[in-house]
Short mmCIF file of C-alpha atoms in Angstrom, two decimals:
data_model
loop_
_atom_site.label_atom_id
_atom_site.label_comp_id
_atom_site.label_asym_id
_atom_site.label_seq_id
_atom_site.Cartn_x
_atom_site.Cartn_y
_atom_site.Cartn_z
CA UNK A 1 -23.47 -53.10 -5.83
CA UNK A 2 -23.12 -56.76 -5.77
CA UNK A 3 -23.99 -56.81 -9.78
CA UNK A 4 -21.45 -54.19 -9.92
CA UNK A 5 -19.06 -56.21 -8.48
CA UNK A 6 -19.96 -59.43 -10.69
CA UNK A 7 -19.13 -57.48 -14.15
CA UNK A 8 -16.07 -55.99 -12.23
CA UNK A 9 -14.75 -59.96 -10.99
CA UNK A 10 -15.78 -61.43 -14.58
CA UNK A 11 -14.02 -58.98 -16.95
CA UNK A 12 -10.49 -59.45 -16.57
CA UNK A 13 -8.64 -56.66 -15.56
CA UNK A 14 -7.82 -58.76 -12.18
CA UNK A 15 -6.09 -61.33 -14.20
CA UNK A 16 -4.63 -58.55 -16.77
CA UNK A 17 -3.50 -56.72 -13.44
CA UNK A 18 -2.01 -59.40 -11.85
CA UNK A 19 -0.16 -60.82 -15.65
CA UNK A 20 0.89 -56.76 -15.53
CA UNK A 21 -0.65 -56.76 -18.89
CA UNK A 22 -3.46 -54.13 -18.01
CA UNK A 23 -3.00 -50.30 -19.20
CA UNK A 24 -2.45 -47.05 -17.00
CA UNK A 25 -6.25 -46.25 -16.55
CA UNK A 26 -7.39 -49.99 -16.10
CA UNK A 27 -4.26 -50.57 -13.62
CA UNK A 28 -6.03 -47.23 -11.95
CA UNK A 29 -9.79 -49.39 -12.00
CA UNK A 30 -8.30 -52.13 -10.18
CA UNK A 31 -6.21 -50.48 -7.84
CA UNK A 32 -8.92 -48.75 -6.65
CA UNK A 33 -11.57 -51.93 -6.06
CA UNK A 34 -8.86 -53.76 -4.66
CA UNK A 35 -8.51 -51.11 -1.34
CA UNK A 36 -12.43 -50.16 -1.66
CA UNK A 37 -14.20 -53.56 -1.71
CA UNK A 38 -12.84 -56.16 0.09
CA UNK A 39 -14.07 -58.90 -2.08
CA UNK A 40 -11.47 -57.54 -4.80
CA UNK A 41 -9.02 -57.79 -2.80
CA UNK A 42 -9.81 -61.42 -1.57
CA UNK A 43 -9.90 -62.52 -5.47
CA UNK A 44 -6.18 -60.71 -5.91
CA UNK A 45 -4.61 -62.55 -3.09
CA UNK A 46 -5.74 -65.86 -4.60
CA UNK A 47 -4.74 -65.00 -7.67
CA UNK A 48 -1.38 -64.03 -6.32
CA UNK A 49 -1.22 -67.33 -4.34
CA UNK A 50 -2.54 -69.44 -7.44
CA UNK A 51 0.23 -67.19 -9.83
CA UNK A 52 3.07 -68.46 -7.45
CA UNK A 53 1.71 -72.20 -7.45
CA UNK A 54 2.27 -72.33 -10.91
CA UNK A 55 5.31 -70.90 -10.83
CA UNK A 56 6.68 -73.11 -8.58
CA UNK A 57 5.32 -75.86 -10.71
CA UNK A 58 6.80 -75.18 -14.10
CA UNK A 59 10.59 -74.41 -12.45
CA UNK A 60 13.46 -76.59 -13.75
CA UNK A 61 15.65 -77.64 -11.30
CA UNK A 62 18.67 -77.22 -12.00
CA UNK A 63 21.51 -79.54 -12.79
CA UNK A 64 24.04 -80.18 -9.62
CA UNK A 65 27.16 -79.35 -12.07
CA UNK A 66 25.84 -75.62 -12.50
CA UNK A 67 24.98 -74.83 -8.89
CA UNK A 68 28.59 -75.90 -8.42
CA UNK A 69 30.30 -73.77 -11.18
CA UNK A 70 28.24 -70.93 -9.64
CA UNK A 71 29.71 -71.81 -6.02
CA UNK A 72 33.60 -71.73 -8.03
CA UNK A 73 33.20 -68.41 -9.70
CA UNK A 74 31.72 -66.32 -7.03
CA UNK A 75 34.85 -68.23 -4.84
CA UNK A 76 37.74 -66.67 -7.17
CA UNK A 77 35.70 -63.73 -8.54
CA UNK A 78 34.56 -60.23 -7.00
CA UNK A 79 31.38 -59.38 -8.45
CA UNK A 80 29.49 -56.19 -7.19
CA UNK A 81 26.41 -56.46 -6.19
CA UNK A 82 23.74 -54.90 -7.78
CA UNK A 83 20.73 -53.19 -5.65
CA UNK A 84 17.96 -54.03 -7.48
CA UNK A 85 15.46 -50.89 -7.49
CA UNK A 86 12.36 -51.40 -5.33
CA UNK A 87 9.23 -51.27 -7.10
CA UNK A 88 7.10 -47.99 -6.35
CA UNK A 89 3.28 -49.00 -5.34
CA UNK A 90 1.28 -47.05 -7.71
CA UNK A 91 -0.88 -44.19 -6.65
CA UNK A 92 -4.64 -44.75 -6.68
CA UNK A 93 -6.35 -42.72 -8.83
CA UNK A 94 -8.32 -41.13 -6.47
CA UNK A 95 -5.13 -39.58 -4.65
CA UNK A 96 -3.73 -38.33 -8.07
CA UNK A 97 -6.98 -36.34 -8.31
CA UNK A 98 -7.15 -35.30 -4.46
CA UNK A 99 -3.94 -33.99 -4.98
CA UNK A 100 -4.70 -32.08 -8.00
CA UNK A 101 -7.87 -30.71 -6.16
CA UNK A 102 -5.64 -29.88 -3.34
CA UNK A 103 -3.54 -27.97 -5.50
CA UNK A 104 -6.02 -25.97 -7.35
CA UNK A 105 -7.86 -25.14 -4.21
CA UNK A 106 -4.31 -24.01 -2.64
CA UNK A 107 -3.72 -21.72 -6.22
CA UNK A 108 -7.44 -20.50 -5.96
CA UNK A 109 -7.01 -19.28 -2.24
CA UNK A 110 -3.31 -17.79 -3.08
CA UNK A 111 -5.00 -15.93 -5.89
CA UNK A 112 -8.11 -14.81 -4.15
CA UNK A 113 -6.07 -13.67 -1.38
CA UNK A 114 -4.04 -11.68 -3.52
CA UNK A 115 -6.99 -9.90 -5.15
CA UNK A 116 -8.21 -8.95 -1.67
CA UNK A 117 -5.05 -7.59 -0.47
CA UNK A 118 -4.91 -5.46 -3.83
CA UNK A 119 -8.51 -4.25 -3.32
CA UNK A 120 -7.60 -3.41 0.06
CA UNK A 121 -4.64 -1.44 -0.99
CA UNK A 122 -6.97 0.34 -3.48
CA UNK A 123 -9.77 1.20 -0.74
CA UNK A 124 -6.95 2.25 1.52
CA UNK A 125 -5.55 4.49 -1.10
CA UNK A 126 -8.95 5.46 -2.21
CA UNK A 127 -10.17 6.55 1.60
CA UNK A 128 -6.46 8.42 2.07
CA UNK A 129 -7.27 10.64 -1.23
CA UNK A 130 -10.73 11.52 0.35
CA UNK A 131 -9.06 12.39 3.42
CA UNK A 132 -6.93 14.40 1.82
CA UNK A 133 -9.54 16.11 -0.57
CA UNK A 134 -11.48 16.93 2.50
CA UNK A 135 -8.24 18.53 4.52
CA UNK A 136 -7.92 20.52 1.12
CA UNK A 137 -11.67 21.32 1.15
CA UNK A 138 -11.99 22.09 4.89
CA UNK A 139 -8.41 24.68 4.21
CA UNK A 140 -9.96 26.25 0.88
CA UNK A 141 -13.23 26.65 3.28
CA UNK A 142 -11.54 28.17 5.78
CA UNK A 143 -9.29 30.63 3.22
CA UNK A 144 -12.64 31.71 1.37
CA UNK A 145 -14.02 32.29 4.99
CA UNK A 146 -10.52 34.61 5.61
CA UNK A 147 -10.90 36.36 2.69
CA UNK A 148 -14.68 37.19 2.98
CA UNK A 149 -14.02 38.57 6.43
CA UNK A 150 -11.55 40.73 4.88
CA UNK A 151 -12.91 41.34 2.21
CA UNK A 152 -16.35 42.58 4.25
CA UNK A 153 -13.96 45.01 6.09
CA UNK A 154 -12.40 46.43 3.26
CA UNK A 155 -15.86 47.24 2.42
CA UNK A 156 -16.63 48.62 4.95
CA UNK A 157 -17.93 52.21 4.80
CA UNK A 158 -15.65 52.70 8.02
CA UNK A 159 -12.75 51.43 7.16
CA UNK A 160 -10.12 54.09 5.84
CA UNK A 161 -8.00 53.44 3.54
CA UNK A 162 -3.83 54.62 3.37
CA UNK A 163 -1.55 54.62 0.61
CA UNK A 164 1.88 54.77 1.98
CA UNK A 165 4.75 55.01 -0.94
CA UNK A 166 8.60 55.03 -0.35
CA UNK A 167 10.74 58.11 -0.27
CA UNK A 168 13.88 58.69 -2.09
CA UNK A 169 15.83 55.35 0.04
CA UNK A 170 12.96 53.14 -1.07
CA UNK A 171 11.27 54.12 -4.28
CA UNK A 172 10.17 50.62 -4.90
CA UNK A 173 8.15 50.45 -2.20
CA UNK A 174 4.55 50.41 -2.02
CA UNK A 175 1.94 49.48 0.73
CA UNK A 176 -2.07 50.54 1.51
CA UNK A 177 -3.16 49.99 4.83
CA UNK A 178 -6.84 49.64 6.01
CA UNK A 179 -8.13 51.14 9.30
CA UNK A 180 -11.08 50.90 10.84
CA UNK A 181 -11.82 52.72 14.16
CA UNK A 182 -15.54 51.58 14.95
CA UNK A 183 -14.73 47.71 15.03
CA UNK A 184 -11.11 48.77 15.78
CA UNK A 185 -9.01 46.57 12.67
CA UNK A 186 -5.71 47.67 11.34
CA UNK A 187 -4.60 45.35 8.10
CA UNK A 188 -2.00 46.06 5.19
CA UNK A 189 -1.51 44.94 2.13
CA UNK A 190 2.47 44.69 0.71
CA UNK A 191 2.25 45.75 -3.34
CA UNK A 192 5.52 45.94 -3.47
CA UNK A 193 9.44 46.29 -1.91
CA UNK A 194 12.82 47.16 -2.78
CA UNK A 195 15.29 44.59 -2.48
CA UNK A 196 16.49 43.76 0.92
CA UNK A 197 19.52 42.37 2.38
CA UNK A 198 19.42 39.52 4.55
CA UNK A 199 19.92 41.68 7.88
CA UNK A 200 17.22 44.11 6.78
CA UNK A 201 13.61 44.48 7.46
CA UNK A 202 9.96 46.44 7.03
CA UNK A 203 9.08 47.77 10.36
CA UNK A 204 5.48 49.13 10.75
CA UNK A 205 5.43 52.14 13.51
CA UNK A 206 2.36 54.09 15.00
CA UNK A 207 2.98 57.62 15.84
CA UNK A 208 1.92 58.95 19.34
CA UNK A 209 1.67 61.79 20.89
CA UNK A 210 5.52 61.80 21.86
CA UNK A 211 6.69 58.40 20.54
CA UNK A 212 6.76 55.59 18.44
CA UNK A 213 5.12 52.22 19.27
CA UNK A 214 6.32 48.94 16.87
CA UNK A 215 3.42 47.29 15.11
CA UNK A 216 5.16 44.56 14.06
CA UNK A 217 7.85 43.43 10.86
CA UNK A 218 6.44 42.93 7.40
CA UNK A 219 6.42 39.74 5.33
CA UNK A 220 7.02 40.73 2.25
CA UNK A 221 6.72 37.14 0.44
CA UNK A 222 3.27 37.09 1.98
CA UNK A 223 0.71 38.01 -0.68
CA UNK A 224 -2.17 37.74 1.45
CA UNK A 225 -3.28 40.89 3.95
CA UNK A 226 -1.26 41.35 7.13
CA UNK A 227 -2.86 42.20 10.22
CA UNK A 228 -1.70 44.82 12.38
CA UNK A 229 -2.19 45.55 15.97
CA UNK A 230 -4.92 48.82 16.48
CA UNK A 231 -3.80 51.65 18.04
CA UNK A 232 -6.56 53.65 19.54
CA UNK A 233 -4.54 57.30 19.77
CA UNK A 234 -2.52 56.39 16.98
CA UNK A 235 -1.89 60.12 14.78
CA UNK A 236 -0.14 58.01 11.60
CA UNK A 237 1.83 55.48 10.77
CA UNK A 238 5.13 55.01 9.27
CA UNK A 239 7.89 52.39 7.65
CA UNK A 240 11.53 52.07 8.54
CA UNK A 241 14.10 49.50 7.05
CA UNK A 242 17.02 48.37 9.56
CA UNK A 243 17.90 45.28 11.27
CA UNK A 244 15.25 43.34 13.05
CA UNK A 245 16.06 44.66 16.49
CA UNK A 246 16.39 48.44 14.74
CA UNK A 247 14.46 51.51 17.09
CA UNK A 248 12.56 53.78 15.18
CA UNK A 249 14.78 57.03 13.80
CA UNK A 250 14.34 59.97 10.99
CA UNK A 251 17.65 58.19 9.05
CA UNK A 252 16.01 54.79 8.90
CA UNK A 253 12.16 55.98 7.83
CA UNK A 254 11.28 55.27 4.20
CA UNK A 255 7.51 55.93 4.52
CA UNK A 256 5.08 57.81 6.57
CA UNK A 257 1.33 59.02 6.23
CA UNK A 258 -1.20 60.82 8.58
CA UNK A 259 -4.18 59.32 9.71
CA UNK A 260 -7.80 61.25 8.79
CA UNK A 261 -8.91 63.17 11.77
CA UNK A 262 -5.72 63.39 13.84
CA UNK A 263 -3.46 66.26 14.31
CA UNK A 264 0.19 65.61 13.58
#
């Protein structure tokens, strides 16, 4: 260190410092021995001290006569007065290149946090689509389950099967219904209806013995099978169309069909 020091004290740049004759990056050199080894610093003090010596020793007094014409004009004249600019200290090199570092650290986390919050956002949106493929697969699952069932009953070598058409008032319409009295299912299946008006409906009836008893009102958007309630003494079944509160009548009937093995 001390040899370091030596070359450091014997090549100059102190003198070319203090002179202000040294360049940027040897200005940088000395700054920084100056405020790291105290040696440096002792030598650049004397030099400072030794600088203003001489300078003090060279000045030219000056003559009486010229202090005095100084004294007159600045008595009759108004001269502003000029702030002289104060001299920035210059930045050690060291803090130039802390501050860089500083700055490309800052840049690196901004950036890295970025990318995280983006890969978040992707896993997030990644674990919401296979939450939502699973809802899908878990419904399909449960529709292919549906439609076995039904399709098992339909089957069925007990389950009867009923074509009921439209009369005259409803030519368009078409249904099949599927009974089956052992495990005691009633479903049916809409083909096809006329067109309705916005107070009218399908109204499934079962015949007693000596009434009618609702079944329920037919969806006829619904492509899927309805299920109907079972009706144990049922002798057939039958379609009005009237209002949603309508009774069962012989005007309103558009449909009807015995059941196998009952007496009308």
């Amino acid at each position: 260190m001390e040899k370091k020091l030596q070359i450091f004290l014997q090549s100059g740049l102190l003198d070319k410092y203090i002179l202000d004759e040294s360049s940027t990056s040897e200005s940088l050199k000395v700054e920084h021995y100056i405020e790291t080894y105290p040696e440096v610093a002792y030598e650049y003090l004397k030099l400072q001290e030794h600088l203003e010596v001489l300078a003090k020793a060279d000045a030219i007094e000056a003559p009486n006569f010229v202090l005095d014409q100084i004294k007159s004009t600045l008595a009759t004249e108004t001269i502003p007065v000029i702030k002289m600019a104060r001299s920035k200290r210059r930045t050690p090199w060291y803090g130039i290149a802390a501050s860089i570092v500083a700055l490309l650290f800052a840049g690196g986390y901004y950036m890295k946090s970025e990318q995280n919050k983006a890969l978040l956002d992707e896993n997030q949106v990644v674990v919401d689509e296979i939450f939502d493929l699973r809802s899908d697969i878990e419904d399909n699952n449960t529709k292919l389950d549906d439609l076995m069932r039904q399709f098992m009953k339909l089957n069925n070598p007990e389950t009867e099967k009923y074509v009921l058409r439209g009369n005259s008032r409803a030519k368009e319409l078409k249904t099949v219904a599927y009974i089956n009295a052992v495990e005691k299912t009633s479903m049916i299946d809409v083909v096809s209806t006329p067109q309705l008006s916005e107070d009218q409906f399908l109204h499934v009836w079962a015949e007693m013995n000596d009434h009618f008893v609702s079944l329920g009102i037919l969806d006829p958007s619904q492509k899927d099978m309805q299920t109907l309630p079972y009706m144990e003494d049922a002798l057939g079944i039958s379609i009005t169309i009237g209002p949603k509160d309508d009774t069962k009548n012989a005007d309103n009937e558009v449909a009807e069909i015995a059941l196998k093995g009952k007496n009308n």
